[in-house]
Short mmCIF file of C-alpha atoms in Angstrom, two decimals:
data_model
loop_
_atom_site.label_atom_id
_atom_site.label_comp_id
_atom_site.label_asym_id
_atom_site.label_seq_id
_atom_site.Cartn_x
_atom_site.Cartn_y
_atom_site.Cartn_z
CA UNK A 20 -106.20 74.87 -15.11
CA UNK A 21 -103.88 72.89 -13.31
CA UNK A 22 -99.88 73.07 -13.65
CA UNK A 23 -99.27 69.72 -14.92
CA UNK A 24 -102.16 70.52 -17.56
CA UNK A 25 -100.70 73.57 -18.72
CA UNK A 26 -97.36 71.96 -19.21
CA UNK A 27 -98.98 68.86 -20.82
CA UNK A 28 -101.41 71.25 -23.32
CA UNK A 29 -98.37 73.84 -24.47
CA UNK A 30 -97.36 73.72 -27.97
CA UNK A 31 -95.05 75.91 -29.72
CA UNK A 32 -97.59 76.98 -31.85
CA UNK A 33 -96.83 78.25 -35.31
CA UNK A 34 -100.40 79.31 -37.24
CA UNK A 35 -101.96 82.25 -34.51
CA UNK A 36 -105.70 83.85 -36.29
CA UNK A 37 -104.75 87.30 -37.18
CA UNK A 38 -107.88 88.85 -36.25
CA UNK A 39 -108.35 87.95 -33.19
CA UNK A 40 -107.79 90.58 -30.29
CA UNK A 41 -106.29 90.81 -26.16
CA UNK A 42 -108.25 92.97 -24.18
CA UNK A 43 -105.63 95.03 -22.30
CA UNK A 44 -106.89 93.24 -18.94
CA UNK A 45 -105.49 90.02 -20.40
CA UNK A 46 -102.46 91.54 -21.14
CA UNK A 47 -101.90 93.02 -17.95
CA UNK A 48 -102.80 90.16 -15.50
CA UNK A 49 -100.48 87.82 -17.74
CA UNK A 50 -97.74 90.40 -17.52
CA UNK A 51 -97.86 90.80 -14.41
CA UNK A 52 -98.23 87.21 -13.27
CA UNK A 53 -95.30 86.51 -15.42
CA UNK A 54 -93.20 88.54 -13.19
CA UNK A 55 -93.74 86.98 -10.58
CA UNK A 56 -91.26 84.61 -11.83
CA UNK A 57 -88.17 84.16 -9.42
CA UNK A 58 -84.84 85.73 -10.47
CA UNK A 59 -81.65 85.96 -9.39
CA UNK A 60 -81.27 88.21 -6.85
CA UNK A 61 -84.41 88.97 -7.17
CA UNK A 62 -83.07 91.73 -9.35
CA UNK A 63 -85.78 90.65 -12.14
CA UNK A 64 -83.82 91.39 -14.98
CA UNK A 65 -86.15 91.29 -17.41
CA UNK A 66 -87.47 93.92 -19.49
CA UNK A 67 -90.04 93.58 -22.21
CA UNK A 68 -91.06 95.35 -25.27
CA UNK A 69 -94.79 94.68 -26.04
CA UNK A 70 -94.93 95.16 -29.47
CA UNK A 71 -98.10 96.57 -30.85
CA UNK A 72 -97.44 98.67 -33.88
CA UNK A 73 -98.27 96.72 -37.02
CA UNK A 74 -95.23 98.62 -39.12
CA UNK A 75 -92.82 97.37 -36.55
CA UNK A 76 -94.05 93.89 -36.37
CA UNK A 77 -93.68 93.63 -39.89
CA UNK A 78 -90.70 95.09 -39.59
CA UNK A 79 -89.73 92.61 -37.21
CA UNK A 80 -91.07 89.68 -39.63
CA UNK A 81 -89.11 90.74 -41.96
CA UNK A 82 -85.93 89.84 -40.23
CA UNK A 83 -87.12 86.92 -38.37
CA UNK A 84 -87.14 84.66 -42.03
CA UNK A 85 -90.73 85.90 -42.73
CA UNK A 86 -92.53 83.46 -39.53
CA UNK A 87 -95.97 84.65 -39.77
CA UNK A 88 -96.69 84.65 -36.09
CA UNK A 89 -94.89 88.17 -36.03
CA UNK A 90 -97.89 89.45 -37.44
CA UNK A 91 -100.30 87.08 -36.65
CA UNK A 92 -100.31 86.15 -33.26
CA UNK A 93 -102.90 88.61 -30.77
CA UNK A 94 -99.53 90.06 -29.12
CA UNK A 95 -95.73 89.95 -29.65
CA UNK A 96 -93.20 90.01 -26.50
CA UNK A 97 -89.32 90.78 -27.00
CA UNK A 98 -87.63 89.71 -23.94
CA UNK A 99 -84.73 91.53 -23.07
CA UNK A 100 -82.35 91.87 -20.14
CA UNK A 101 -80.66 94.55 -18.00
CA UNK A 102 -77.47 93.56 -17.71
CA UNK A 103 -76.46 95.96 -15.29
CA UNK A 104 -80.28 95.62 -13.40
CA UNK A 105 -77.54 94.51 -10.40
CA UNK A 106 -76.04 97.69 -9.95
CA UNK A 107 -78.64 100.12 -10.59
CA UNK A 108 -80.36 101.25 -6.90
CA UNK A 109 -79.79 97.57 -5.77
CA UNK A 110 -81.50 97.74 -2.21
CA UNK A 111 -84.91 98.17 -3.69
CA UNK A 112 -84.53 94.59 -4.53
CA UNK A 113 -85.27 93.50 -0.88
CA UNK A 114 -87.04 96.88 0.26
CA UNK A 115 -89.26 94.50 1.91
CA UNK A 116 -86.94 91.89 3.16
CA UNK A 117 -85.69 92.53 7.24
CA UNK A 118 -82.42 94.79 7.45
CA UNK A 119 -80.71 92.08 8.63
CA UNK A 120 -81.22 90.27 4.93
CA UNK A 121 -80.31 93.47 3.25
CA UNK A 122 -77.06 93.97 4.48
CA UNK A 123 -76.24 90.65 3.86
CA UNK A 124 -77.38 90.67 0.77
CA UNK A 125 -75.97 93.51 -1.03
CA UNK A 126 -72.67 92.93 -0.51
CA UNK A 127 -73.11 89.11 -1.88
CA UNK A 128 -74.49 91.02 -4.61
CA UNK A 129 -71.65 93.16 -5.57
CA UNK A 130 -69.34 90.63 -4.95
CA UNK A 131 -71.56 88.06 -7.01
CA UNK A 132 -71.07 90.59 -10.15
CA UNK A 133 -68.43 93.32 -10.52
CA UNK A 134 -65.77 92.81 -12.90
CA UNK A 135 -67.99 89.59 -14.47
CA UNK A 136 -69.76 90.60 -17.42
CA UNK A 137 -69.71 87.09 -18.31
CA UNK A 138 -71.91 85.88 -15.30
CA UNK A 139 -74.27 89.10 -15.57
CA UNK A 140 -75.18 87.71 -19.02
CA UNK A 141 -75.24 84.32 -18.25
CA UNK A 142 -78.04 85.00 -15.21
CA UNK A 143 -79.97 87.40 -16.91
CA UNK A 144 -80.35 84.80 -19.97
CA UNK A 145 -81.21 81.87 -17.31
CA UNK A 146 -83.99 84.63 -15.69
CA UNK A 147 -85.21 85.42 -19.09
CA UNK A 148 -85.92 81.61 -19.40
CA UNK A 149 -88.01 81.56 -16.55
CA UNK A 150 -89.78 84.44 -16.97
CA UNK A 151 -90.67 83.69 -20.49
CA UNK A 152 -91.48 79.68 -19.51
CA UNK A 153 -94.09 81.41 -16.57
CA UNK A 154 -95.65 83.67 -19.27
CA UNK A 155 -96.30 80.78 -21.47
CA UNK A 156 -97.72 78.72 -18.91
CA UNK A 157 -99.82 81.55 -17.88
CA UNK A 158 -101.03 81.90 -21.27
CA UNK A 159 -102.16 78.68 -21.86
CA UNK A 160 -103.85 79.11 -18.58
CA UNK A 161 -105.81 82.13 -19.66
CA UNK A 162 -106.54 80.23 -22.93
CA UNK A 163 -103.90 81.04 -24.95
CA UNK A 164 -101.36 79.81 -27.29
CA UNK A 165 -97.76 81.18 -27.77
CA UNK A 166 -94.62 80.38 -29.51
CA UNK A 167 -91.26 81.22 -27.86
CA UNK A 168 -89.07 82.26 -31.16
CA UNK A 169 -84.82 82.64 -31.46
CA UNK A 170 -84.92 82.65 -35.24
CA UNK A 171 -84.15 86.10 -36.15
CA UNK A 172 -81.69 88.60 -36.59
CA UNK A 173 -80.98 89.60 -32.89
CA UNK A 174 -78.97 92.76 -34.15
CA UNK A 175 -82.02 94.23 -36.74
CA UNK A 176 -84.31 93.62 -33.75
CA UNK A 177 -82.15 95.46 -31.46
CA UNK A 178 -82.33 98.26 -33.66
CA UNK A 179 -86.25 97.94 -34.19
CA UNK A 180 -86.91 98.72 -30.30
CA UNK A 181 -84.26 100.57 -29.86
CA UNK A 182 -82.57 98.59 -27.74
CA UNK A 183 -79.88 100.56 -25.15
CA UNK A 184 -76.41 99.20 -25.06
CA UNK A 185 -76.46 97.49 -21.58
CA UNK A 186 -79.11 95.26 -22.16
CA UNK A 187 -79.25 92.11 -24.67
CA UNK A 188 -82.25 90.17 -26.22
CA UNK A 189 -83.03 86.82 -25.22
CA UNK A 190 -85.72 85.65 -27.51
CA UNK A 191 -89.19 86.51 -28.64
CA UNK A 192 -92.93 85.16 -27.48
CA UNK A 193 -95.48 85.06 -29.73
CA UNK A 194 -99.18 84.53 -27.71
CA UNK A 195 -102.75 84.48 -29.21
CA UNK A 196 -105.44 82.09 -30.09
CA UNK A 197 -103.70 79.58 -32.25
CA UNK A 198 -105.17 77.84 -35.52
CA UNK A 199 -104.02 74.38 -35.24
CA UNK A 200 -100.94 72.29 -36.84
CA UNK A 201 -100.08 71.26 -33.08
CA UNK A 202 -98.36 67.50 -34.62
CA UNK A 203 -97.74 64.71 -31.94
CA UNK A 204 -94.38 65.61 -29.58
CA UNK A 205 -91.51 63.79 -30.61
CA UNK A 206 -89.61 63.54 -27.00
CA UNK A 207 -87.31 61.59 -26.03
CA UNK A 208 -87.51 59.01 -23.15
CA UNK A 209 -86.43 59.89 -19.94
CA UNK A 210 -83.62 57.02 -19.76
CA UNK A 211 -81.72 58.83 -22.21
CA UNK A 212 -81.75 62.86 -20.21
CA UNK A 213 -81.73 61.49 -16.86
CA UNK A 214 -78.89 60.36 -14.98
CA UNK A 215 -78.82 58.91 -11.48
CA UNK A 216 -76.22 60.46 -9.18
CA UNK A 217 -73.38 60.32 -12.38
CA UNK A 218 -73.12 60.45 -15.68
#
């Protein structure tokens, strides 16, 4: 499937069939397409629970105003970010990058983040929007259907997975085979989002 027909055929789908199961190669080549996402830094910040255990996803429904694609949809991704990914052995970032690139980089790096919580958040949350837009789109390419989701309780989903206290959830993706109720878009037209040169 092409780009522009992935993009074009996504749907934040809502109804997912319940019965119908990933094979763990599906999982992993989306996965691990996904991160090939770009971050910044390239310090990837994501980090995501794959949850699998029935109890917890109803758990997790429970808290997230009873949406049935908890449950229902084929898998269930909590993306989450390391806020402190930056300082935690950041040279194997650009193991493969020329030494001249790495000691350029690290520094920029430090510099870039200590003593700013405030702008570790702020790119890990703008990574963990690309890396869950590529997973969708890499979904739909593999025949899927998936619903990114913010409507929960961030804090009872925290403790669910267990969350550790230097990282903070972005939002949840729901993928499987979905059942319909894809209604026409509603967008609006481009003359009123985009702005030549000035607003």
């Amino acid at each position: 499937m092409e780009v522009v027909t992935a993009v074009k055929n996504r749907r934040a789908v809502k109804t997912f069939d319940p019965n119908h199961k990933m094979s763990d190669e599906t999982r992993r080549v989306l996965l691990e397409t996904a991160a090939l996402a770009p971050s910044a830094y390239n310090i990837q910040h994501w980090r995501i629970v794959d949850v699998r255990d029935p109890a917890q996803r109803a758990a997790i429904r429970e808290v997230a105003w009873g949406q049935a694609q908890v449950t229902d949809a084929s898998a269930l991704y909590v993306l989450c970010a390391d806020l402190n990914a930056w300082q935690k052995d950041p040279q194997r970032y650009w193991a493969t990058s020329p030494q001249p690139v790495q000691d350029f980089l690290l520094p920029k790096l430090d510099e870039y983040y200590r003593g700013k919580p405030e702008v570790a958040r702020d790119e890990s949350m703008r990574t963990l929007g690309i890396f869950g837009m590529t997973l969708m789109l890499v979904a739909q390419d593999l025949g899927y259907d998936s619903c990114p989701m913010d409507g929960f309780d961030v804090d009872a989903v925290a403790k669910i997975i267990r969350l550790p206290a230097d990282f903070a959830i972005g939002y949840m993706v729901a993928v499987g085979k979905g059942t319909g109720n894809a209604w026409p878009r509603n967008r609006e037209p481009m003359e009123h989002l985009v702005y030549l040169d000035h607003f």
